[in-house]
Short mmCIF file of C-alpha atoms in Angstrom, two decimals:
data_model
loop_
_atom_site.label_atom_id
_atom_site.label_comp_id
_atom_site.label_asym_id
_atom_site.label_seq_id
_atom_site.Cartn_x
_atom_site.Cartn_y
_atom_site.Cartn_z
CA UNK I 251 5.07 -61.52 -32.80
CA UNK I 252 5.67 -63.24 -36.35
CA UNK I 253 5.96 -59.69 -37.97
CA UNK I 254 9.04 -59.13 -35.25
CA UNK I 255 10.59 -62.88 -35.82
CA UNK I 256 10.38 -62.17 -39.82
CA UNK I 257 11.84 -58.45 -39.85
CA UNK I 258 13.96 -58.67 -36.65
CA UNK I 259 14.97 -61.93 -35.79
CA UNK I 260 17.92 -61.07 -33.80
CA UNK I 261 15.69 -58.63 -31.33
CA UNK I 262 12.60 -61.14 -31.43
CA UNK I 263 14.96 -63.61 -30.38
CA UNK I 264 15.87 -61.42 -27.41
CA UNK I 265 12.44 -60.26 -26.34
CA UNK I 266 10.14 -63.86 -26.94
CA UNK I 267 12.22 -66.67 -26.56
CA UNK I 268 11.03 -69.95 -27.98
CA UNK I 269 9.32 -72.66 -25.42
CA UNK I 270 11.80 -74.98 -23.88
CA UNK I 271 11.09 -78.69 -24.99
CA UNK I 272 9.21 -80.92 -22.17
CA UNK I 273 10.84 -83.58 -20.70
CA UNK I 274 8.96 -86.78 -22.53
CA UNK I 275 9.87 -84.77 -25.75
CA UNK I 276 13.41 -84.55 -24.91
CA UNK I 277 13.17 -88.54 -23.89
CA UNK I 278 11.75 -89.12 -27.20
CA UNK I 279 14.63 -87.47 -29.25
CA UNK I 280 16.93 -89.56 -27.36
CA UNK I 281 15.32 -93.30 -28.06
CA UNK I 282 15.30 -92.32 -31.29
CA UNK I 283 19.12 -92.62 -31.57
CA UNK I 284 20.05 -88.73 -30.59
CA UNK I 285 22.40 -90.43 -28.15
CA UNK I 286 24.30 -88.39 -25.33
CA UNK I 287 25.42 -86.04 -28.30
CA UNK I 288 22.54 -85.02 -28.79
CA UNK I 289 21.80 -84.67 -25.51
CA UNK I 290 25.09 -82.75 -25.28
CA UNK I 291 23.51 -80.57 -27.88
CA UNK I 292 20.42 -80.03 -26.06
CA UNK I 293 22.16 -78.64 -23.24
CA UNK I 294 24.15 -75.38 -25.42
CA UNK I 295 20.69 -74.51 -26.65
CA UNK I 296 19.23 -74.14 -22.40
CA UNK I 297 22.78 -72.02 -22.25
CA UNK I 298 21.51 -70.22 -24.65
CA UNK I 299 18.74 -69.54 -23.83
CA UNK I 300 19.48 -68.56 -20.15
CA UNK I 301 21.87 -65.58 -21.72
CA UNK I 302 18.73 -64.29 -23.80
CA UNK I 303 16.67 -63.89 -20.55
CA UNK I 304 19.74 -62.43 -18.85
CA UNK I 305 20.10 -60.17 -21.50
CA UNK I 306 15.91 -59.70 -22.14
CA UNK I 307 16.06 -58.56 -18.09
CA UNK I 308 19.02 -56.34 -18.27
CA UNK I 309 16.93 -54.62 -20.96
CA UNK I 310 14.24 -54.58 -19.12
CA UNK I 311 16.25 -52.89 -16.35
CA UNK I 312 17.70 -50.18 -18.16
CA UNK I 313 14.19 -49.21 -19.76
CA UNK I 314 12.54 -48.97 -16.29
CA UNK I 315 15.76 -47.14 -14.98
CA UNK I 316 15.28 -44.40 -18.14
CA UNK I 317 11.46 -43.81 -17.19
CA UNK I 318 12.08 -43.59 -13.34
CA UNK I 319 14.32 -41.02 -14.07
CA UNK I 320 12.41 -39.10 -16.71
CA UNK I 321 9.34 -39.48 -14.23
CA UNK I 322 11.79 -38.44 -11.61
CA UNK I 323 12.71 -35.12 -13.36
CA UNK I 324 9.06 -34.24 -14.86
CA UNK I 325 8.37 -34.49 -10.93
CA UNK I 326 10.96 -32.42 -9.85
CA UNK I 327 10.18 -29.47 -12.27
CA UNK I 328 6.85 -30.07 -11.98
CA UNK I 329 6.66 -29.57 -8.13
CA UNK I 330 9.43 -26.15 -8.71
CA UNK I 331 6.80 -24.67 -11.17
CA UNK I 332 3.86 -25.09 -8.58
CA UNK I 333 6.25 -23.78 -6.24
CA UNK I 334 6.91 -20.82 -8.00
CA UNK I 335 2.82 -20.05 -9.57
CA UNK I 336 2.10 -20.90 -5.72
CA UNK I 337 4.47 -17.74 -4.66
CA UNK I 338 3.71 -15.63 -7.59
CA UNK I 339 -0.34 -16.03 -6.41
CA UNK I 340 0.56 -15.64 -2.58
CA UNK I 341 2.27 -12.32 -3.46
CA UNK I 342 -0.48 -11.21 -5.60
CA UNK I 343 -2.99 -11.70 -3.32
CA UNK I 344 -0.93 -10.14 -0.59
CA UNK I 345 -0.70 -6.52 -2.96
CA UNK I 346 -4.17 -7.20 -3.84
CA UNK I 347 -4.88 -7.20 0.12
CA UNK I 348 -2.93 -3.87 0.56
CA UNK I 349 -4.24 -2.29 -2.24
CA UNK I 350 -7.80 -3.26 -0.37
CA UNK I 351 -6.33 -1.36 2.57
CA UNK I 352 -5.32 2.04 0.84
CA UNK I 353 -9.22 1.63 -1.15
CA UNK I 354 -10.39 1.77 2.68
CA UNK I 355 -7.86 4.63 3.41
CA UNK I 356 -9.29 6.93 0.54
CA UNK I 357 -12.98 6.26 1.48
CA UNK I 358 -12.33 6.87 5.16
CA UNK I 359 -10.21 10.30 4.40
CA UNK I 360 -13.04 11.37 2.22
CA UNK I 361 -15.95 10.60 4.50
CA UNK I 362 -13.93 12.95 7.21
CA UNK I 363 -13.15 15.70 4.69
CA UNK I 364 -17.30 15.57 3.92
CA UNK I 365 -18.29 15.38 7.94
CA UNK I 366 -15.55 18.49 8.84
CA UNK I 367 -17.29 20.39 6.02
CA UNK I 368 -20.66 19.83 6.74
CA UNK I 369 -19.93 20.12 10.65
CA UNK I 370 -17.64 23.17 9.74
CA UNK I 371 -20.43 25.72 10.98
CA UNK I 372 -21.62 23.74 14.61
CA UNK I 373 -20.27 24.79 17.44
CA UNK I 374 -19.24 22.40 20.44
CA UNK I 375 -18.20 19.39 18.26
CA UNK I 376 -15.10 17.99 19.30
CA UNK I 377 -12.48 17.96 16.78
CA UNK I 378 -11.03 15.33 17.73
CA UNK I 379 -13.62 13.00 17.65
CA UNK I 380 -14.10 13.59 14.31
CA UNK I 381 -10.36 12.92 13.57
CA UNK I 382 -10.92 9.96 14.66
CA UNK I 383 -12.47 8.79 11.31
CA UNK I 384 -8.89 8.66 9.89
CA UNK I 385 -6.49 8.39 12.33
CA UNK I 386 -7.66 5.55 13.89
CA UNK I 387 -5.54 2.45 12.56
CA UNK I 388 -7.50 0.17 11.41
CA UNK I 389 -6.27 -3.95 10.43
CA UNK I 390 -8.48 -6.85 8.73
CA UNK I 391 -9.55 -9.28 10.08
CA UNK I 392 -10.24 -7.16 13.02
CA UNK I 393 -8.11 -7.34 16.22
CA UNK I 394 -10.36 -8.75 18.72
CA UNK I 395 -9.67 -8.25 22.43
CA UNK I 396 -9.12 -11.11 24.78
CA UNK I 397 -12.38 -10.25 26.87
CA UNK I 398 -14.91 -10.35 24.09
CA UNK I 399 -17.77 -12.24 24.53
CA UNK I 400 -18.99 -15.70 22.34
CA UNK I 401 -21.58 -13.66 20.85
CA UNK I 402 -19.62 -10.69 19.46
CA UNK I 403 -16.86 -13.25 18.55
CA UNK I 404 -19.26 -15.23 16.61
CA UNK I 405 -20.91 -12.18 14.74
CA UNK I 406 -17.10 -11.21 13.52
CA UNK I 407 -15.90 -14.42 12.54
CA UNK I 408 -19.56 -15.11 10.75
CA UNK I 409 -18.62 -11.75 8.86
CA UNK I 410 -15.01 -12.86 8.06
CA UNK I 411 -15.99 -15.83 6.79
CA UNK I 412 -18.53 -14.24 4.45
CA UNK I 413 -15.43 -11.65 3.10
CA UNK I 414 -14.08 -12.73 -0.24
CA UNK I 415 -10.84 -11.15 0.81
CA UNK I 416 -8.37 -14.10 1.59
CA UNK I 417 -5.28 -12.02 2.85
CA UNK I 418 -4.96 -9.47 6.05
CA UNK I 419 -4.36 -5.94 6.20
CA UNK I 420 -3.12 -3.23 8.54
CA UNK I 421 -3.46 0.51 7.46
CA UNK I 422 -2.13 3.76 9.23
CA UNK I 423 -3.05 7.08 8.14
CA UNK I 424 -0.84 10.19 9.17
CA UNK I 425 -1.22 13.55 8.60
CA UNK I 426 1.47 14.73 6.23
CA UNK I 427 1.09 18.73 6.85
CA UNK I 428 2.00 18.21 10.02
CA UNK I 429 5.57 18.57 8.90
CA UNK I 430 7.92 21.45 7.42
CA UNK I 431 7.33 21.67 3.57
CA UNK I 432 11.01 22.25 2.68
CA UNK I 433 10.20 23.73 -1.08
CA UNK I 434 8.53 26.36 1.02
CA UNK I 435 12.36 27.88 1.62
CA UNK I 436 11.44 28.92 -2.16
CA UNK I 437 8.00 29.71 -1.35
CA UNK I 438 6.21 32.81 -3.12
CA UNK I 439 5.37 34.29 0.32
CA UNK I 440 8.26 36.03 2.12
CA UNK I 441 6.43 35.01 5.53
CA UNK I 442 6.46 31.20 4.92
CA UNK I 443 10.07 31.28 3.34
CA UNK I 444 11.28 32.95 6.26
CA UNK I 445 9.54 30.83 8.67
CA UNK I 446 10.68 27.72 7.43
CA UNK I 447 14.06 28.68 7.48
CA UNK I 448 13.69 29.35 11.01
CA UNK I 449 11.76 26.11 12.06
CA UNK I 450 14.43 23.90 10.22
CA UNK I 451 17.40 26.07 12.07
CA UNK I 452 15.44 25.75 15.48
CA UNK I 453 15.34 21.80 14.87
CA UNK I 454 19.49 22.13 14.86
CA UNK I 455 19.35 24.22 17.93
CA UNK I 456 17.21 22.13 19.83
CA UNK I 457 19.13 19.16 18.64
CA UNK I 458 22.59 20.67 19.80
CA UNK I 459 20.63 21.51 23.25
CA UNK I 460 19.86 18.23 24.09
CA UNK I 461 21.58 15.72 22.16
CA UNK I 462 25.23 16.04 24.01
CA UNK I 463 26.85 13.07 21.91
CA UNK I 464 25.28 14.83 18.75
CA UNK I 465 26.87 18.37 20.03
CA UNK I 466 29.98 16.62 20.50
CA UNK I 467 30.56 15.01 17.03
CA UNK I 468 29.19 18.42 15.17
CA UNK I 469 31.21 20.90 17.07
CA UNK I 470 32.24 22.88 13.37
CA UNK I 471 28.70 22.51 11.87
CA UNK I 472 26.96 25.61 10.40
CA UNK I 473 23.65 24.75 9.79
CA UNK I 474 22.92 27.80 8.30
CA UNK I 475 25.10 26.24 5.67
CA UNK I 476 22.98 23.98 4.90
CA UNK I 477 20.17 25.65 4.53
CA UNK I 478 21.19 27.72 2.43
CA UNK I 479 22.94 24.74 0.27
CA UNK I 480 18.91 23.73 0.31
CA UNK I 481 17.48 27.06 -0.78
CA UNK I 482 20.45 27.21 -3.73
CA UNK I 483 19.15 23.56 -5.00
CA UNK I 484 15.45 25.10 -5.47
CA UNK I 485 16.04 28.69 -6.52
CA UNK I 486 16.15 29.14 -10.39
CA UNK I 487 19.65 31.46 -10.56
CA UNK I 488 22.90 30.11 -10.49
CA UNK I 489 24.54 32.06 -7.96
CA UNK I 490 25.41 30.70 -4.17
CA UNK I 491 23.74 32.60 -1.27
CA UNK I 492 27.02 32.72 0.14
CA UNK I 493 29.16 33.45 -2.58
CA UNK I 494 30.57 32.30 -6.50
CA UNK I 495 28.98 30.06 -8.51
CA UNK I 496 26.69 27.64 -6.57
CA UNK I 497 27.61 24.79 -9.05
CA UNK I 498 31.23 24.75 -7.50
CA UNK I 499 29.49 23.14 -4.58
CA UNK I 500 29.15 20.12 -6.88
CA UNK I 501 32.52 18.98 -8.87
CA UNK I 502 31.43 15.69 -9.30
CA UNK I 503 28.99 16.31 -11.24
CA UNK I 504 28.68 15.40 -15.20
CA UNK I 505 29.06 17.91 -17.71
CA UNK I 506 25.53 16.40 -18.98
CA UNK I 507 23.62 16.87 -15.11
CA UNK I 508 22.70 20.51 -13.71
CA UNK I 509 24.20 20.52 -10.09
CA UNK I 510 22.07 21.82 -7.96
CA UNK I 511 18.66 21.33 -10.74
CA UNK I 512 17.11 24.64 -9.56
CA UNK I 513 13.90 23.43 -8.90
CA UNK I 514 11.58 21.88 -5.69
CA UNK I 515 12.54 18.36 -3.98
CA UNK I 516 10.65 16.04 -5.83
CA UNK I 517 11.48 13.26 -2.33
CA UNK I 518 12.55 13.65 1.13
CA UNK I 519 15.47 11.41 -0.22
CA UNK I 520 16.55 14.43 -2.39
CA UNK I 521 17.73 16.38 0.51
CA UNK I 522 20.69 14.38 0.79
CA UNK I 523 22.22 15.09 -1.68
CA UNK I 524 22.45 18.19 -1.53
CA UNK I 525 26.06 19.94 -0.39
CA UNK I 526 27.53 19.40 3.03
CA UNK I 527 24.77 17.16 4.01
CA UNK I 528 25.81 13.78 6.14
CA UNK I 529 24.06 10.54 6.93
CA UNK I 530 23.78 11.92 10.52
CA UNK I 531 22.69 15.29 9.31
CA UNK I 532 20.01 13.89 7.01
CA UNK I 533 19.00 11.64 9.29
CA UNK I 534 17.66 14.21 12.19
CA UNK I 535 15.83 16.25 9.35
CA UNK I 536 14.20 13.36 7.10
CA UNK I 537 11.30 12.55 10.16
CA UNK I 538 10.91 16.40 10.54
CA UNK I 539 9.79 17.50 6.90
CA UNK I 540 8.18 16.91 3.61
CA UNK I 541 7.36 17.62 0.33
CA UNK I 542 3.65 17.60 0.60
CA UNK I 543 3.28 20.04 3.60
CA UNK I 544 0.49 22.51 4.50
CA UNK I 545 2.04 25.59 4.02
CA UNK I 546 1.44 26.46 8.02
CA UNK I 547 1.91 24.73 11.08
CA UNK I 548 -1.04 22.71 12.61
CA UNK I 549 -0.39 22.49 16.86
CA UNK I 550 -3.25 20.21 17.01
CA UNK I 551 -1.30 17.88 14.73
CA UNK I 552 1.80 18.76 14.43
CA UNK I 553 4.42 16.24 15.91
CA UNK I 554 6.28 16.86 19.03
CA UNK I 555 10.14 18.01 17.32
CA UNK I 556 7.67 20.62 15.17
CA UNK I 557 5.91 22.20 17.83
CA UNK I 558 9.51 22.58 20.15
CA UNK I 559 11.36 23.78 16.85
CA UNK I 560 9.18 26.48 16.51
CA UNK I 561 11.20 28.09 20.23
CA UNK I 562 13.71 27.64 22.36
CA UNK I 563 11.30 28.75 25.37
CA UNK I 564 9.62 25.32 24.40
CA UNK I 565 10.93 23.26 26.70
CA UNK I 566 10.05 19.70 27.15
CA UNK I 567 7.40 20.87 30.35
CA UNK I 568 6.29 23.01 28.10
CA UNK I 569 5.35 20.55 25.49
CA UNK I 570 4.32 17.94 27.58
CA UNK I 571 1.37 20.17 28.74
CA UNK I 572 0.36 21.32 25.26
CA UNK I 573 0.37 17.37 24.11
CA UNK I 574 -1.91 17.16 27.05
CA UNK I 575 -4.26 19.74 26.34
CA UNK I 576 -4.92 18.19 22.65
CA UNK I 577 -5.48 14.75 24.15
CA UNK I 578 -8.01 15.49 25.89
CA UNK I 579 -11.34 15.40 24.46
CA UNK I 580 -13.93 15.87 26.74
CA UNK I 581 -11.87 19.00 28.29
CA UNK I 582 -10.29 22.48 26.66
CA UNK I 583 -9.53 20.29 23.40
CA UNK I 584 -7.76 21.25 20.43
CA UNK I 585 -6.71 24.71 19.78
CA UNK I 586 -8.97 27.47 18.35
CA UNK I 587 -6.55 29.46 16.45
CA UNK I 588 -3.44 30.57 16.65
CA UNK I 589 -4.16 33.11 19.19
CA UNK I 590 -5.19 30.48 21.49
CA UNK I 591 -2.03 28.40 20.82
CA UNK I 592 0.38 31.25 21.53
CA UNK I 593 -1.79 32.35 24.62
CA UNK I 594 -1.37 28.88 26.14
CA UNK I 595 2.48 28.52 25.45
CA UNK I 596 2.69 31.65 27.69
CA UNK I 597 0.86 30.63 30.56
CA UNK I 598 2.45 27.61 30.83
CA UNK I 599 6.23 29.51 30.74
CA UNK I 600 6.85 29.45 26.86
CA UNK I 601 7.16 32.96 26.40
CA UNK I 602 7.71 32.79 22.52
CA UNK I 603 8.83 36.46 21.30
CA UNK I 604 5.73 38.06 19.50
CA UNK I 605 8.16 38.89 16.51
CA UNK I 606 8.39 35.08 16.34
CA UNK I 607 4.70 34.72 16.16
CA UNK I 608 3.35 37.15 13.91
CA UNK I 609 6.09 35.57 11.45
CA UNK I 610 5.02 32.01 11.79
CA UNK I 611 2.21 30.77 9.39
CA UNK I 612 -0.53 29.04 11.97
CA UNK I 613 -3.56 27.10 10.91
CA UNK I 614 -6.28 25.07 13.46
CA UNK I 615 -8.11 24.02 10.66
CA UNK I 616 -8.48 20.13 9.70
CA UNK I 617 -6.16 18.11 8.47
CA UNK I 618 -5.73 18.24 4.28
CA UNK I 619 -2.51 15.85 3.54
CA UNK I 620 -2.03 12.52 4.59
CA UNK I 621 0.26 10.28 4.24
CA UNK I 622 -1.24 5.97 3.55
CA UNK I 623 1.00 3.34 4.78
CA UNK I 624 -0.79 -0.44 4.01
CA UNK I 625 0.99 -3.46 4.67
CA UNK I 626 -1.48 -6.59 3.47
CA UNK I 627 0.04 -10.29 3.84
CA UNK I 628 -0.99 -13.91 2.90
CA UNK I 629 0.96 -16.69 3.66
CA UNK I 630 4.53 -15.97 3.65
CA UNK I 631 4.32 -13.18 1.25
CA UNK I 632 3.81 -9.31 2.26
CA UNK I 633 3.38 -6.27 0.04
CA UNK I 634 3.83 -2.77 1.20
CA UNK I 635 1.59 0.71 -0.29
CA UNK I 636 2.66 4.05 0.56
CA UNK I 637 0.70 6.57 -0.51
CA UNK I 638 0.06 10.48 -0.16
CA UNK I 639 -3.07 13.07 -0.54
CA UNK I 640 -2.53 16.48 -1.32
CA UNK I 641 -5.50 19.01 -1.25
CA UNK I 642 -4.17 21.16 -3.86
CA UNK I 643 -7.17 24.08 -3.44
CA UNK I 644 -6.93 24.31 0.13
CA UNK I 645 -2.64 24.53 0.02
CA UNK I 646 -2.93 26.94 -2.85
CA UNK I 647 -5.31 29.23 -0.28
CA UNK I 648 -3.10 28.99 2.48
CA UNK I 649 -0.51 30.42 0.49
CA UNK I 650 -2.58 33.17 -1.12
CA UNK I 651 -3.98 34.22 2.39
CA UNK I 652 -0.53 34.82 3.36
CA UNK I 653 0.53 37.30 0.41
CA UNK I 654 -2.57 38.89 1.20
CA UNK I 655 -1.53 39.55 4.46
CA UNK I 656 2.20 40.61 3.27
CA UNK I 657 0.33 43.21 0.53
CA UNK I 658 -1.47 44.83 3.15
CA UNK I 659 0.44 48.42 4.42
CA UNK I 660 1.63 48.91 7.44
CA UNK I 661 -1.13 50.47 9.73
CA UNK I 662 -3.69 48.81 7.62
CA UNK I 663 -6.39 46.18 8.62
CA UNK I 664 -4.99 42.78 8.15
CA UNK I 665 -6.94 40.03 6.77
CA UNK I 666 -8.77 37.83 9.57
CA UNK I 667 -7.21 34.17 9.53
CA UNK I 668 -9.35 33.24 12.90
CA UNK I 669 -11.24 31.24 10.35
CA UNK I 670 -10.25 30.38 7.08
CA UNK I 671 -12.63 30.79 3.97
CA UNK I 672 -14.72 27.67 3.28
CA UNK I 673 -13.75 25.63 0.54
CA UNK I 674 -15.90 22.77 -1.05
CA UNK I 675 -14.94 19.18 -1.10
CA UNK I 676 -13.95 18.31 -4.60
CA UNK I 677 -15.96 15.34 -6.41
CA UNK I 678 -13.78 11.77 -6.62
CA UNK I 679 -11.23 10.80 -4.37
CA UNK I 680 -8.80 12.46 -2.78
CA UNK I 681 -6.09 13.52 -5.06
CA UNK I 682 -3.13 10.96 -5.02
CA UNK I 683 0.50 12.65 -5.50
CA UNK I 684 2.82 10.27 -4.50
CA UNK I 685 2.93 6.23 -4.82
CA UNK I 686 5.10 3.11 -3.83
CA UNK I 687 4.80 -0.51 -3.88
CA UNK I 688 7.31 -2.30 -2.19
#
């Protein structure tokens, strides 16, 4: 305190006041002859000292103002950084949770690729009992019904509990050869090529047959346009099926960017922009085909618009009873072959012409592409995995088997395709071609 009166009198004098005088020491000073002057004097010094305590609290005010404030905004920024490491860990723990679901998706798609090969020789296994491996959607925690017992309740939530896995999960897995490959228009094999120009024309046809509204706002549509817009994107010359310079099709494109590339769709999403093609166009075809197909049509698999594209004489009685007949288990079952497929289309009134069959690639056998969709949450955040297999061997036989069949001469023995040769499971996982995280 003496250090701050010697150096800085004026503060000190501020901050520690000097004692006021007691009373009998005031009394004193006045019998001593200080007289009402004195006493007069006496009084300015209490003045005085009342403005240094005004002015000591003011002070003292402004400082406690300044640190509410600062502690105020280290608060503030404090609580918008936890905020923001609390979001950053909620999202990353709901990725972490889908990524767990597509890890599950892989191991379950391998384990059935493993069982159909080992099972591959046995007669009277259901087929689709062992599809149910994979396409069985599976969530985490598990989805318990309403009428499950304490016990069986008790025994999942004991195992939940014990799971290190803090987020949820839902997987689907679908098979992605059930749809048209469209870079098979450009396929090696004239039989494919031509029958995939035919299943994406029949999906028009069936659409102008039963979609009035659609018929109605498409009246001047050639869809065989637009095929063949798609065939000049992935054939390597430069000249238009139709006629000229297939590049013409394109005038908006840069002198620096080849329009159409000349090469296979790399994305469904491709497809549009390719000449002539609309929103409403694109939009019928983009839930009918792929990139990754199978290089044949699957009618134990194959979805609904597929199967009907493949005839006119398909009608929707016609399909309802084939859907049936894969449903069911326990009965007739999937399909042997294709002979089996075409046999029951005509005896339930889809007489499909049997130029149209011998030209369409058919396969019964399991399922080699699929298609991952994992959608893991925690909190308020969600993260989205979509992810596809491709069996590369078993799509490069397909195709072989089919320019086998093309070199053989007429009158000739044609290859049998009642049952495909067998083909090992590769080592690893299942080969991942296509990823997004969203």
């Amino acid at each position: 305190m003496n250090f701050f009166r010697r150096h800085f009198p004026h503060l000190s004098r501020h901050l520690f006041p000097p004692p006021a005088p007691h009373d009998n020491e005031v009394g004193r000073r006045a019998d001593h002859g200080g007289g009402s002057g004195r006493r007069a004097d006496n009084g300015g010094c209490s003045g005085s000292r009342a403005n240094d305590r005004g002015a000591a609290l003011m002070l003292a005010t402004f400082a406690l103002a300044l640190i509410l404030y600062i502690a105020m905004e280290v608060q503030y920024e404090t609580q918008v950084e936890f905020s923001v490491n609390k979001a950053s860990i909620n999202r990353l723990k709901a990725y972490y949770s889908a990524r767990s679901g597509v890890e599950l998706s892989l191991l379950r798609i391998k384990l059935y690729q493993k069982t159909k090969a080992q099972m591959s020789g046995m007669q009277g296994v259901p087929t689709a009992m062992l599809d149910l491996i994979w396409n069985f959607p599976f969530a985490w925690p598990p989805m318990m019904p309403p009428d499950m017992n304490a016990v069986d309740q008790g025994q999942i939530d004991a195992i939940v509990k014990e799971a290190k896995l803090d987020g949820s999960y839902n997987t689907v897995i679908s098979d992605e050869g059930t749809k048209v490959d469209i870079n098979d228009l450009d396929s090696s094999s004239k039989t494919i090529r031509e029958a995939t120009k035919k299943l994406i024309l029949q999906m028009f046809e069936n659409e102008f047959a039963e979609n009035t509204n659609w018929a109605k706002q498409h009246q001047n549509f050639q869809a065989e346009d637009i095929v063949n817009n798609m065939i000049d994107w992935l054939d390597a010359d430069t000249q238009s099926i139709k006629s000229g310079d297939e590049r013409a099709m394109y005038p908006d494109a840069g002198s620096d960017q080849q329009m159409p590339p000349n090469r296979q769709f790399r994305s469904v999403e491709e497809v549009r922009m390719v000449a002539g093609m609309t929103d409403d166009i694109f939009k019928l075809l983009a839930p009918r085909i792929t990139v990754y197909g199978a290089k044949a049509i699957n009618p134990n698999t194959a979805p609904p618009e597929v199967i009907q594209g493949l005839h006119n004489t398909i009608t929707n009685e016609v399909l309802a009873e084939v859907l049936k007949r894969r449903a069911d288990i326990m009965g007739q079952g999937q399909f042997r072959d294709a002979q089996d497929f075409w046999s029951f289309l005509d005896s339930k009134g889809g007489r499909v012409p049997i130029e149209i069959q011998e030209s369409t690639p058919i396969s019964t056998e399991s399922a080699m592409n699929f298609r991952i969709k994992s959608v893991g949450s925690y909190a308020n955040s969600v993260a989205e995995i979509e992810a596809v297999t491709y069996d590369i061997p078993r799509a490069a036989a397909a195709v072989a088997t089919e320019l086998k069949k093309e070199k053989t001469p007429e009158g000739g023995t044609p290859p049998k395709t009642s049952t495909a040769p067998k083909i090992e499971v590769p080592k690893g996982p299942p080969r991942i071609v296509f990823w997004t995280e969203r």
